[in-house]
Short mmCIF file of N, CA and C in Angstrom, two decimals:
data_model
loop_
_atom_site.label_atom_id
_atom_site.label_comp_id
_atom_site.label_asym_id
_atom_site.label_seq_id
_atom_site.Cartn_x
_atom_site.Cartn_y
_atom_site.Cartn_z
N MET A 1 16.29 9.18 -19.98
CA MET A 1 15.23 9.99 -19.40
C MET A 1 13.87 9.36 -19.73
N MET A 2 13.07 9.19 -18.69
CA MET A 2 11.77 8.56 -18.87
C MET A 2 10.75 9.61 -19.31
N PRO A 3 9.83 9.23 -20.22
CA PRO A 3 8.87 10.20 -20.75
C PRO A 3 7.83 10.62 -19.73
N THR A 4 7.15 11.72 -20.02
CA THR A 4 6.16 12.32 -19.12
C THR A 4 4.98 11.39 -18.86
N HIS A 5 4.62 10.53 -19.82
CA HIS A 5 3.45 9.67 -19.64
C HIS A 5 3.59 8.70 -18.47
N TYR A 6 4.80 8.54 -17.95
CA TYR A 6 4.99 7.69 -16.77
C TYR A 6 4.24 8.24 -15.56
N ALA A 7 3.93 9.53 -15.57
CA ALA A 7 3.19 10.14 -14.46
C ALA A 7 1.74 9.67 -14.40
N LEU A 8 1.19 9.21 -15.52
CA LEU A 8 -0.22 8.87 -15.57
C LEU A 8 -0.61 7.74 -14.64
N SER A 9 0.16 6.66 -14.65
CA SER A 9 -0.20 5.53 -13.79
C SER A 9 0.08 5.83 -12.32
N ASP A 10 1.08 6.66 -12.04
CA ASP A 10 1.27 7.12 -10.66
C ASP A 10 0.08 7.97 -10.23
N ALA A 11 -0.44 8.78 -11.15
CA ALA A 11 -1.60 9.62 -10.84
C ALA A 11 -2.82 8.76 -10.50
N ALA A 12 -2.94 7.59 -11.12
CA ALA A 12 -4.06 6.69 -10.80
C ALA A 12 -3.97 6.25 -9.34
N ILE A 13 -2.78 5.96 -8.86
CA ILE A 13 -2.60 5.58 -7.45
C ILE A 13 -2.97 6.76 -6.55
N VAL A 14 -2.51 7.94 -6.91
CA VAL A 14 -2.81 9.13 -6.11
C VAL A 14 -4.32 9.33 -6.00
N LEU A 15 -5.03 9.24 -7.10
CA LEU A 15 -6.49 9.43 -7.08
C LEU A 15 -7.18 8.38 -6.21
N VAL A 16 -6.80 7.12 -6.38
CA VAL A 16 -7.42 6.06 -5.58
C VAL A 16 -7.15 6.29 -4.09
N THR A 17 -5.93 6.63 -3.76
CA THR A 17 -5.59 6.78 -2.33
C THR A 17 -6.26 8.01 -1.72
N ILE A 18 -6.46 9.05 -2.51
CA ILE A 18 -7.17 10.23 -1.97
C ILE A 18 -8.60 9.86 -1.61
N PHE A 19 -9.32 9.25 -2.56
CA PHE A 19 -10.72 8.92 -2.31
C PHE A 19 -10.87 7.80 -1.28
N ALA A 20 -10.07 6.74 -1.43
CA ALA A 20 -10.17 5.62 -0.49
C ALA A 20 -9.69 6.03 0.90
N GLY A 21 -8.60 6.76 0.96
CA GLY A 21 -8.08 7.20 2.26
C GLY A 21 -9.06 8.09 2.99
N HIS A 22 -9.70 8.99 2.26
CA HIS A 22 -10.70 9.87 2.88
C HIS A 22 -11.87 9.06 3.41
N ALA A 23 -12.36 8.12 2.62
CA ALA A 23 -13.50 7.28 3.06
C ALA A 23 -13.12 6.43 4.26
N LEU A 24 -11.92 5.87 4.24
CA LEU A 24 -11.48 5.06 5.38
C LEU A 24 -11.35 5.90 6.64
N TRP A 25 -10.73 7.07 6.50
CA TRP A 25 -10.54 7.95 7.66
C TRP A 25 -11.89 8.39 8.23
N ARG A 26 -12.79 8.77 7.35
CA ARG A 26 -14.11 9.23 7.77
C ARG A 26 -14.89 8.13 8.52
N ASN A 27 -14.64 6.87 8.13
CA ASN A 27 -15.34 5.76 8.77
C ASN A 27 -14.57 5.17 9.95
N GLY A 28 -13.45 5.79 10.31
CA GLY A 28 -12.73 5.37 11.51
C GLY A 28 -11.67 4.30 11.30
N TRP A 29 -11.36 3.95 10.07
CA TRP A 29 -10.35 2.93 9.81
C TRP A 29 -9.01 3.63 9.56
N ILE A 30 -8.44 4.16 10.65
CA ILE A 30 -7.30 5.06 10.53
C ILE A 30 -6.02 4.38 10.06
N LEU A 31 -5.83 3.12 10.42
CA LEU A 31 -4.60 2.45 9.99
C LEU A 31 -4.59 2.20 8.48
N THR A 32 -5.72 1.81 7.94
CA THR A 32 -5.75 1.62 6.49
C THR A 32 -5.78 2.96 5.76
N ALA A 33 -6.35 3.98 6.38
CA ALA A 33 -6.26 5.32 5.79
C ALA A 33 -4.81 5.79 5.76
N PHE A 34 -4.08 5.49 6.82
CA PHE A 34 -2.65 5.82 6.88
C PHE A 34 -1.89 5.06 5.78
N ALA A 35 -2.25 3.80 5.57
CA ALA A 35 -1.62 3.01 4.50
C ALA A 35 -1.87 3.67 3.15
N MET A 36 -3.10 4.12 2.92
CA MET A 36 -3.42 4.81 1.66
C MET A 36 -2.57 6.07 1.51
N ALA A 37 -2.40 6.81 2.60
CA ALA A 37 -1.58 8.03 2.55
C ALA A 37 -0.14 7.70 2.18
N CYS A 38 0.38 6.62 2.74
CA CYS A 38 1.77 6.22 2.43
C CYS A 38 1.93 5.92 0.95
N PHE A 39 1.06 5.09 0.41
CA PHE A 39 1.15 4.75 -1.01
C PHE A 39 0.89 5.98 -1.89
N GLY A 40 -0.04 6.82 -1.48
CA GLY A 40 -0.37 8.01 -2.25
C GLY A 40 0.75 9.03 -2.29
N ILE A 41 1.44 9.22 -1.17
CA ILE A 41 2.55 10.17 -1.14
C ILE A 41 3.68 9.69 -2.04
N ALA A 42 3.99 8.40 -1.96
CA ALA A 42 5.06 7.85 -2.83
C ALA A 42 4.70 8.05 -4.29
N ALA A 43 3.45 7.76 -4.66
CA ALA A 43 3.02 7.95 -6.04
C ALA A 43 2.99 9.43 -6.41
N GLY A 44 2.65 10.28 -5.46
CA GLY A 44 2.63 11.72 -5.71
C GLY A 44 4.01 12.25 -6.08
N VAL A 45 5.04 11.71 -5.44
CA VAL A 45 6.40 12.09 -5.82
C VAL A 45 6.66 11.70 -7.27
N GLY A 46 6.15 10.54 -7.68
CA GLY A 46 6.30 10.09 -9.06
C GLY A 46 5.59 11.00 -10.04
N VAL A 47 4.40 11.47 -9.67
CA VAL A 47 3.66 12.39 -10.54
C VAL A 47 4.45 13.68 -10.74
N VAL A 48 4.98 14.22 -9.64
CA VAL A 48 5.77 15.45 -9.74
C VAL A 48 7.05 15.19 -10.53
N ARG A 49 7.67 14.05 -10.27
CA ARG A 49 8.92 13.71 -10.95
C ARG A 49 8.74 13.67 -12.46
N PHE A 50 7.76 12.92 -12.93
CA PHE A 50 7.59 12.75 -14.37
C PHE A 50 6.79 13.89 -14.99
N GLY A 51 5.76 14.33 -14.30
CA GLY A 51 4.94 15.41 -14.83
C GLY A 51 5.67 16.74 -14.89
N GLY A 52 6.62 16.93 -13.98
CA GLY A 52 7.37 18.19 -13.95
C GLY A 52 8.70 18.14 -14.68
N GLY A 53 8.97 17.02 -15.34
CA GLY A 53 10.24 16.90 -16.07
C GLY A 53 11.45 16.84 -15.16
N LEU A 54 11.26 16.31 -13.96
CA LEU A 54 12.34 16.23 -12.97
C LEU A 54 12.81 14.79 -12.77
N GLN A 55 12.85 14.02 -13.87
CA GLN A 55 13.15 12.60 -13.79
C GLN A 55 14.45 12.33 -13.04
N ASP A 56 15.51 13.01 -13.40
CA ASP A 56 16.80 12.75 -12.76
C ASP A 56 16.88 13.38 -11.38
N ALA A 57 16.34 14.58 -11.23
CA ALA A 57 16.44 15.31 -9.97
C ALA A 57 15.70 14.60 -8.84
N LEU A 58 14.57 13.97 -9.14
CA LEU A 58 13.77 13.33 -8.10
C LEU A 58 13.84 11.81 -8.13
N ALA A 59 14.74 11.25 -8.91
CA ALA A 59 14.82 9.79 -9.02
C ALA A 59 15.09 9.13 -7.67
N ALA A 60 16.07 9.64 -6.94
CA ALA A 60 16.41 9.05 -5.64
C ALA A 60 15.29 9.24 -4.63
N LEU A 61 14.68 10.41 -4.62
CA LEU A 61 13.56 10.67 -3.70
C LEU A 61 12.38 9.76 -4.01
N HIS A 62 12.06 9.61 -5.29
CA HIS A 62 10.94 8.75 -5.69
C HIS A 62 11.21 7.29 -5.30
N SER A 63 12.40 6.82 -5.57
CA SER A 63 12.75 5.44 -5.22
C SER A 63 12.71 5.23 -3.70
N GLY A 64 13.30 6.15 -2.98
CA GLY A 64 13.32 6.04 -1.52
C GLY A 64 11.94 6.12 -0.91
N ALA A 65 11.14 7.08 -1.39
CA ALA A 65 9.78 7.22 -0.86
C ALA A 65 8.95 5.98 -1.17
N SER A 66 9.11 5.43 -2.37
CA SER A 66 8.36 4.23 -2.73
C SER A 66 8.72 3.06 -1.82
N GLN A 67 9.99 2.90 -1.55
CA GLN A 67 10.43 1.79 -0.71
C GLN A 67 10.03 1.99 0.76
N LEU A 68 10.36 3.14 1.31
CA LEU A 68 10.08 3.40 2.73
C LEU A 68 8.58 3.46 2.99
N LEU A 69 7.86 4.23 2.20
CA LEU A 69 6.43 4.38 2.43
C LEU A 69 5.64 3.15 1.99
N GLY A 70 6.16 2.41 1.01
CA GLY A 70 5.53 1.14 0.65
C GLY A 70 5.56 0.16 1.81
N LEU A 71 6.72 0.07 2.46
CA LEU A 71 6.83 -0.80 3.64
C LEU A 71 5.93 -0.30 4.76
N ALA A 72 5.94 1.02 5.01
CA ALA A 72 5.08 1.58 6.06
C ALA A 72 3.61 1.30 5.77
N GLY A 73 3.20 1.44 4.51
CA GLY A 73 1.82 1.17 4.13
C GLY A 73 1.44 -0.29 4.34
N ALA A 74 2.31 -1.20 3.95
CA ALA A 74 2.04 -2.62 4.14
C ALA A 74 1.98 -2.97 5.63
N LEU A 75 2.87 -2.37 6.43
CA LEU A 75 2.84 -2.61 7.88
C LEU A 75 1.57 -2.05 8.50
N ALA A 76 1.06 -0.93 7.98
CA ALA A 76 -0.19 -0.37 8.50
C ALA A 76 -1.36 -1.29 8.19
N VAL A 77 -1.36 -1.90 7.00
CA VAL A 77 -2.45 -2.82 6.65
C VAL A 77 -2.44 -4.03 7.57
N VAL A 78 -1.28 -4.63 7.77
CA VAL A 78 -1.24 -5.80 8.65
C VAL A 78 -1.54 -5.39 10.10
N SER A 79 -1.14 -4.20 10.51
CA SER A 79 -1.45 -3.74 11.87
C SER A 79 -2.94 -3.56 12.08
N HIS A 80 -3.65 -3.19 11.04
CA HIS A 80 -5.10 -3.07 11.11
C HIS A 80 -5.73 -4.38 11.58
N TYR A 81 -5.15 -5.47 11.15
CA TYR A 81 -5.68 -6.78 11.53
C TYR A 81 -5.08 -7.33 12.82
N LEU A 82 -3.90 -6.88 13.19
CA LEU A 82 -3.26 -7.40 14.40
C LEU A 82 -3.77 -6.74 15.67
N PHE A 83 -4.21 -5.50 15.56
CA PHE A 83 -4.68 -4.77 16.74
C PHE A 83 -6.19 -4.61 16.69
N PRO A 84 -6.90 -5.14 17.69
CA PRO A 84 -8.36 -4.96 17.73
C PRO A 84 -8.69 -3.47 17.80
N PRO A 85 -9.86 -3.06 17.26
CA PRO A 85 -10.20 -1.64 17.23
C PRO A 85 -10.10 -0.94 18.58
N LYS A 86 -10.48 -1.60 19.66
CA LYS A 86 -10.44 -0.94 20.97
C LYS A 86 -9.01 -0.72 21.47
N ASP A 87 -8.04 -1.49 20.94
CA ASP A 87 -6.66 -1.35 21.38
C ASP A 87 -5.81 -0.47 20.45
N ARG A 88 -6.42 0.09 19.44
CA ARG A 88 -5.65 0.88 18.47
C ARG A 88 -5.50 2.31 18.94
N ASN A 89 -4.25 2.73 19.09
CA ASN A 89 -3.94 4.13 19.31
C ASN A 89 -3.22 4.58 18.05
N GLY A 90 -3.96 5.23 17.16
CA GLY A 90 -3.45 5.55 15.83
C GLY A 90 -2.10 6.24 15.82
N MET A 91 -1.97 7.30 16.58
CA MET A 91 -0.72 8.07 16.53
C MET A 91 0.47 7.25 17.03
N ARG A 92 0.27 6.48 18.04
CA ARG A 92 1.36 5.65 18.56
C ARG A 92 1.76 4.59 17.54
N ILE A 93 0.78 3.97 16.92
CA ILE A 93 1.06 2.94 15.92
C ILE A 93 1.70 3.57 14.68
N PHE A 94 1.20 4.75 14.25
CA PHE A 94 1.81 5.46 13.12
C PHE A 94 3.29 5.71 13.41
N ALA A 95 3.58 6.20 14.61
CA ALA A 95 4.97 6.53 14.97
C ALA A 95 5.85 5.28 14.95
N VAL A 96 5.35 4.19 15.50
CA VAL A 96 6.13 2.94 15.52
C VAL A 96 6.38 2.46 14.09
N ILE A 97 5.34 2.47 13.25
CA ILE A 97 5.48 2.02 11.86
C ILE A 97 6.49 2.88 11.12
N LEU A 98 6.37 4.19 11.24
CA LEU A 98 7.30 5.08 10.53
C LEU A 98 8.73 4.95 11.03
N CYS A 99 8.90 4.82 12.35
CA CYS A 99 10.24 4.63 12.91
C CYS A 99 10.85 3.30 12.45
N LEU A 100 10.04 2.25 12.47
CA LEU A 100 10.52 0.94 12.04
C LEU A 100 10.89 0.95 10.55
N ALA A 101 10.01 1.48 9.71
CA ALA A 101 10.28 1.53 8.27
C ALA A 101 11.51 2.40 7.97
N THR A 102 11.65 3.51 8.68
CA THR A 102 12.80 4.40 8.48
C THR A 102 14.09 3.72 8.92
N ALA A 103 14.05 3.05 10.06
CA ALA A 103 15.25 2.34 10.55
C ALA A 103 15.67 1.25 9.57
N ILE A 104 14.70 0.51 9.06
CA ILE A 104 15.02 -0.54 8.09
C ILE A 104 15.57 0.08 6.81
N PHE A 105 14.97 1.19 6.37
CA PHE A 105 15.42 1.85 5.16
C PHE A 105 16.89 2.29 5.27
N PHE A 106 17.25 2.85 6.41
CA PHE A 106 18.61 3.38 6.55
C PHE A 106 19.63 2.36 7.04
N PHE A 107 19.21 1.40 7.87
CA PHE A 107 20.18 0.51 8.50
C PHE A 107 20.11 -0.94 8.05
N ALA A 108 19.03 -1.32 7.39
CA ALA A 108 18.89 -2.70 6.93
C ALA A 108 18.20 -2.71 5.56
N HIS A 109 18.68 -1.90 4.67
CA HIS A 109 18.05 -1.69 3.37
C HIS A 109 17.76 -2.98 2.60
N PRO A 110 18.65 -3.98 2.63
CA PRO A 110 18.34 -5.22 1.89
C PRO A 110 17.08 -5.94 2.38
N PHE A 111 16.63 -5.61 3.58
CA PHE A 111 15.44 -6.28 4.13
C PHE A 111 14.13 -5.59 3.75
N LEU A 112 14.20 -4.44 3.11
CA LEU A 112 12.98 -3.70 2.75
C LEU A 112 12.03 -4.54 1.90
N GLY A 113 12.53 -5.07 0.81
CA GLY A 113 11.69 -5.87 -0.09
C GLY A 113 11.10 -7.09 0.58
N PRO A 114 11.95 -7.92 1.22
CA PRO A 114 11.39 -9.10 1.89
C PRO A 114 10.38 -8.77 2.98
N LEU A 115 10.61 -7.69 3.75
CA LEU A 115 9.66 -7.32 4.80
C LEU A 115 8.35 -6.79 4.22
N PHE A 116 8.43 -6.10 3.08
CA PHE A 116 7.22 -5.65 2.40
C PHE A 116 6.39 -6.88 1.99
N LEU A 117 7.04 -7.87 1.41
CA LEU A 117 6.34 -9.08 0.99
C LEU A 117 5.77 -9.84 2.18
N LEU A 118 6.55 -9.90 3.28
CA LEU A 118 6.06 -10.56 4.50
C LEU A 118 4.85 -9.83 5.09
N ALA A 119 4.88 -8.50 5.07
CA ALA A 119 3.75 -7.74 5.58
C ALA A 119 2.50 -8.00 4.75
N LEU A 120 2.67 -8.06 3.42
CA LEU A 120 1.51 -8.37 2.56
C LEU A 120 0.99 -9.78 2.84
N MET A 121 1.90 -10.74 3.02
CA MET A 121 1.46 -12.11 3.33
C MET A 121 0.77 -12.14 4.70
N GLY A 122 1.30 -11.39 5.66
CA GLY A 122 0.68 -11.32 6.98
C GLY A 122 -0.72 -10.74 6.90
N ALA A 123 -0.89 -9.68 6.12
CA ALA A 123 -2.21 -9.08 5.95
C ALA A 123 -3.16 -10.05 5.25
N PHE A 124 -2.64 -10.78 4.27
CA PHE A 124 -3.43 -11.78 3.55
C PHE A 124 -4.02 -12.80 4.53
N PHE A 125 -3.15 -13.39 5.37
CA PHE A 125 -3.61 -14.42 6.30
C PHE A 125 -4.44 -13.84 7.44
N ALA A 126 -4.04 -12.67 7.94
CA ALA A 126 -4.78 -12.06 9.05
C ALA A 126 -6.19 -11.68 8.62
N ALA A 127 -6.35 -11.23 7.39
CA ALA A 127 -7.68 -10.87 6.90
C ALA A 127 -8.59 -12.08 6.79
N ILE A 128 -7.99 -13.24 6.56
CA ILE A 128 -8.78 -14.47 6.44
C ILE A 128 -9.16 -15.02 7.81
N VAL A 129 -8.21 -15.05 8.73
CA VAL A 129 -8.44 -15.74 10.01
C VAL A 129 -8.85 -14.83 11.15
N ARG A 130 -8.91 -13.53 10.92
CA ARG A 130 -9.23 -12.62 12.02
C ARG A 130 -10.58 -12.99 12.63
N PRO A 131 -10.60 -13.23 13.92
CA PRO A 131 -11.86 -13.59 14.56
C PRO A 131 -12.85 -12.43 14.51
N GLY A 132 -14.10 -12.77 14.32
CA GLY A 132 -15.15 -11.76 14.37
C GLY A 132 -15.50 -11.14 13.04
N THR A 133 -14.72 -11.42 12.00
CA THR A 133 -15.09 -10.84 10.71
C THR A 133 -16.21 -11.67 10.10
N SER A 134 -16.99 -11.02 9.28
CA SER A 134 -18.10 -11.70 8.64
C SER A 134 -17.87 -11.76 7.13
N GLN A 135 -18.79 -12.33 6.43
CA GLN A 135 -18.69 -12.43 4.98
C GLN A 135 -19.10 -11.11 4.34
N PRO A 136 -18.61 -10.72 3.19
CA PRO A 136 -17.53 -11.38 2.47
C PRO A 136 -16.18 -10.90 2.97
N LYS A 137 -15.31 -11.83 3.21
CA LYS A 137 -13.98 -11.45 3.69
C LYS A 137 -12.90 -11.77 2.66
N TRP A 138 -13.28 -11.94 1.43
CA TRP A 138 -12.34 -12.34 0.38
C TRP A 138 -11.65 -11.16 -0.28
N LEU A 139 -12.23 -9.96 -0.24
CA LEU A 139 -11.69 -8.84 -1.01
C LEU A 139 -10.32 -8.38 -0.52
N VAL A 140 -10.12 -8.30 0.78
CA VAL A 140 -8.82 -7.86 1.31
C VAL A 140 -7.73 -8.90 1.01
N PRO A 141 -7.96 -10.19 1.27
CA PRO A 141 -6.91 -11.16 0.91
C PRO A 141 -6.59 -11.17 -0.58
N VAL A 142 -7.60 -11.02 -1.43
CA VAL A 142 -7.36 -10.97 -2.87
C VAL A 142 -6.52 -9.75 -3.21
N ALA A 143 -6.83 -8.60 -2.63
CA ALA A 143 -6.06 -7.38 -2.88
C ALA A 143 -4.60 -7.55 -2.46
N CYS A 144 -4.38 -8.17 -1.30
CA CYS A 144 -3.00 -8.42 -0.84
C CYS A 144 -2.28 -9.39 -1.76
N ALA A 145 -2.98 -10.44 -2.19
CA ALA A 145 -2.37 -11.43 -3.09
C ALA A 145 -2.03 -10.80 -4.43
N VAL A 146 -2.90 -9.93 -4.93
CA VAL A 146 -2.64 -9.25 -6.20
C VAL A 146 -1.42 -8.34 -6.07
N MET A 147 -1.33 -7.59 -4.97
CA MET A 147 -0.16 -6.73 -4.77
C MET A 147 1.12 -7.55 -4.66
N LEU A 148 1.03 -8.68 -4.00
CA LEU A 148 2.18 -9.56 -3.85
C LEU A 148 2.62 -10.10 -5.21
N ALA A 149 1.68 -10.63 -5.98
CA ALA A 149 2.01 -11.15 -7.31
C ALA A 149 2.51 -10.04 -8.23
N ASN A 150 1.91 -8.87 -8.12
CA ASN A 150 2.31 -7.72 -8.92
C ASN A 150 3.77 -7.35 -8.64
N THR A 151 4.14 -7.34 -7.36
CA THR A 151 5.52 -7.00 -6.99
C THR A 151 6.50 -8.05 -7.49
N LEU A 152 6.12 -9.30 -7.41
CA LEU A 152 7.03 -10.38 -7.80
C LEU A 152 7.13 -10.58 -9.31
N PHE A 153 6.02 -10.38 -10.04
CA PHE A 153 6.01 -10.78 -11.44
C PHE A 153 5.87 -9.65 -12.47
N ILE A 154 5.35 -8.50 -12.06
CA ILE A 154 5.12 -7.43 -13.03
C ILE A 154 6.13 -6.30 -12.89
N ARG A 155 6.54 -6.00 -11.68
CA ARG A 155 7.34 -4.81 -11.40
C ARG A 155 8.51 -4.62 -12.36
N GLN A 156 9.32 -5.62 -12.53
CA GLN A 156 10.44 -5.53 -13.46
C GLN A 156 10.47 -6.75 -14.37
N ALA A 157 9.31 -7.06 -14.92
CA ALA A 157 9.17 -8.25 -15.75
C ALA A 157 10.02 -8.12 -17.01
N PRO A 158 10.93 -9.09 -17.23
CA PRO A 158 11.76 -9.02 -18.44
C PRO A 158 10.98 -9.28 -19.72
N TRP A 159 9.81 -9.88 -19.61
CA TRP A 159 9.00 -10.21 -20.77
C TRP A 159 8.07 -9.08 -21.18
N LEU A 160 8.13 -7.94 -20.45
CA LEU A 160 7.32 -6.78 -20.80
C LEU A 160 8.23 -5.61 -21.17
N ASP A 161 7.76 -4.77 -22.06
CA ASP A 161 8.44 -3.52 -22.36
C ASP A 161 8.48 -2.69 -21.07
N ALA A 162 9.53 -1.89 -20.88
CA ALA A 162 9.70 -1.13 -19.64
C ALA A 162 8.50 -0.24 -19.34
N ALA A 163 7.99 0.45 -20.35
CA ALA A 163 6.84 1.34 -20.14
C ALA A 163 5.59 0.54 -19.79
N VAL A 164 5.38 -0.58 -20.45
CA VAL A 164 4.21 -1.42 -20.17
C VAL A 164 4.30 -1.97 -18.75
N ALA A 165 5.48 -2.44 -18.35
CA ALA A 165 5.67 -2.96 -16.99
C ALA A 165 5.41 -1.86 -15.96
N TRP A 166 5.92 -0.67 -16.23
CA TRP A 166 5.72 0.45 -15.31
C TRP A 166 4.23 0.75 -15.12
N HIS A 167 3.52 0.93 -16.22
CA HIS A 167 2.11 1.28 -16.14
C HIS A 167 1.28 0.13 -15.57
N ALA A 168 1.56 -1.09 -15.99
CA ALA A 168 0.82 -2.24 -15.47
C ALA A 168 1.01 -2.36 -13.97
N TYR A 169 2.24 -2.24 -13.51
CA TYR A 169 2.54 -2.34 -12.08
C TYR A 169 1.74 -1.31 -11.28
N HIS A 170 1.77 -0.07 -11.73
CA HIS A 170 1.09 0.99 -10.98
C HIS A 170 -0.43 0.90 -11.09
N LEU A 171 -0.94 0.53 -12.24
CA LEU A 171 -2.40 0.39 -12.36
C LEU A 171 -2.92 -0.77 -11.52
N VAL A 172 -2.16 -1.85 -11.45
CA VAL A 172 -2.57 -2.98 -10.61
C VAL A 172 -2.52 -2.58 -9.13
N ILE A 173 -1.53 -1.78 -8.74
CA ILE A 173 -1.49 -1.28 -7.36
C ILE A 173 -2.73 -0.44 -7.08
N ALA A 174 -3.08 0.45 -8.00
CA ALA A 174 -4.26 1.30 -7.80
C ALA A 174 -5.52 0.45 -7.63
N LEU A 175 -5.69 -0.56 -8.47
CA LEU A 175 -6.85 -1.44 -8.36
C LEU A 175 -6.84 -2.24 -7.05
N ALA A 176 -5.67 -2.73 -6.67
CA ALA A 176 -5.56 -3.50 -5.43
C ALA A 176 -5.86 -2.62 -4.22
N LEU A 177 -5.38 -1.38 -4.22
CA LEU A 177 -5.66 -0.48 -3.10
C LEU A 177 -7.15 -0.14 -3.02
N ALA A 178 -7.79 0.04 -4.16
CA ALA A 178 -9.23 0.29 -4.17
C ALA A 178 -9.99 -0.91 -3.61
N ALA A 179 -9.58 -2.11 -4.02
CA ALA A 179 -10.22 -3.33 -3.52
C ALA A 179 -9.97 -3.50 -2.02
N LEU A 180 -8.76 -3.20 -1.59
CA LEU A 180 -8.43 -3.31 -0.17
C LEU A 180 -9.30 -2.38 0.66
N ALA A 181 -9.42 -1.13 0.23
CA ALA A 181 -10.25 -0.17 0.96
C ALA A 181 -11.71 -0.61 0.99
N LYS A 182 -12.23 -1.04 -0.15
CA LYS A 182 -13.61 -1.51 -0.21
C LYS A 182 -13.81 -2.73 0.69
N GLY A 183 -12.84 -3.63 0.66
CA GLY A 183 -12.93 -4.82 1.50
C GLY A 183 -12.91 -4.51 2.98
N VAL A 184 -12.04 -3.60 3.39
CA VAL A 184 -11.96 -3.21 4.81
C VAL A 184 -13.28 -2.58 5.23
N MET A 185 -13.78 -1.65 4.43
CA MET A 185 -15.00 -0.94 4.82
C MET A 185 -16.22 -1.85 4.82
N SER A 186 -16.36 -2.70 3.81
CA SER A 186 -17.57 -3.54 3.77
C SER A 186 -17.53 -4.62 4.82
N THR A 187 -16.39 -5.27 5.02
CA THR A 187 -16.28 -6.32 6.03
C THR A 187 -16.42 -5.74 7.42
N GLU A 188 -15.71 -4.66 7.69
CA GLU A 188 -15.73 -4.09 9.03
C GLU A 188 -17.09 -3.47 9.37
N GLN A 189 -17.78 -2.88 8.39
CA GLN A 189 -19.10 -2.32 8.67
C GLN A 189 -20.09 -3.41 8.99
N ARG A 190 -19.97 -4.56 8.32
CA ARG A 190 -20.85 -5.68 8.63
C ARG A 190 -20.60 -6.17 10.05
N VAL A 191 -19.32 -6.20 10.46
CA VAL A 191 -18.99 -6.63 11.82
C VAL A 191 -19.55 -5.65 12.82
N ALA A 192 -19.39 -4.35 12.56
CA ALA A 192 -19.85 -3.33 13.49
C ALA A 192 -21.38 -3.35 13.62
N SER A 193 -22.09 -3.67 12.53
CA SER A 193 -23.54 -3.64 12.58
C SER A 193 -24.14 -4.94 13.12
N SER A 194 -23.32 -5.99 13.23
CA SER A 194 -23.90 -7.26 13.70
C SER A 194 -23.76 -7.42 15.20
#
């Protein structure tokens, strides 16, 4: 049974996604706001799981939500860069992302992790080469690279204590999501104003 303090680093993700998601939504960046909601909901399940002493009862839900919504969130970030603002129909894209992530979760589960990593790499490159963006455009690629490295090297690092790995992984996600939101808003506002 995992101790209650495991909820703390999940709570950091929830707080970041609430504030960043609200700011993104208010400024019209609905796909990245949707990504924040996906990561925030998954972390919220973790807060309830550990904070409420429901470690065993919600273990499968927490794991499933993290995988499915993590993929959906990463796909939303890369979609933000693949679809120009005038061509974005938020609800249609949300539906496609959720259907795709759900289908992969249930019918091609081994591909969840690799597709999550591919989506992060796609967002990394798309944020760099997207035509029309202005400086500084480094914050979003750095956030994607940090999330990628975090998933590969911190998530289940054998060289870290389990609790340290857990908290480090979630705190790095929270920081990366904050940087991603700030990068989207600052870069895109500069583009809109120029």
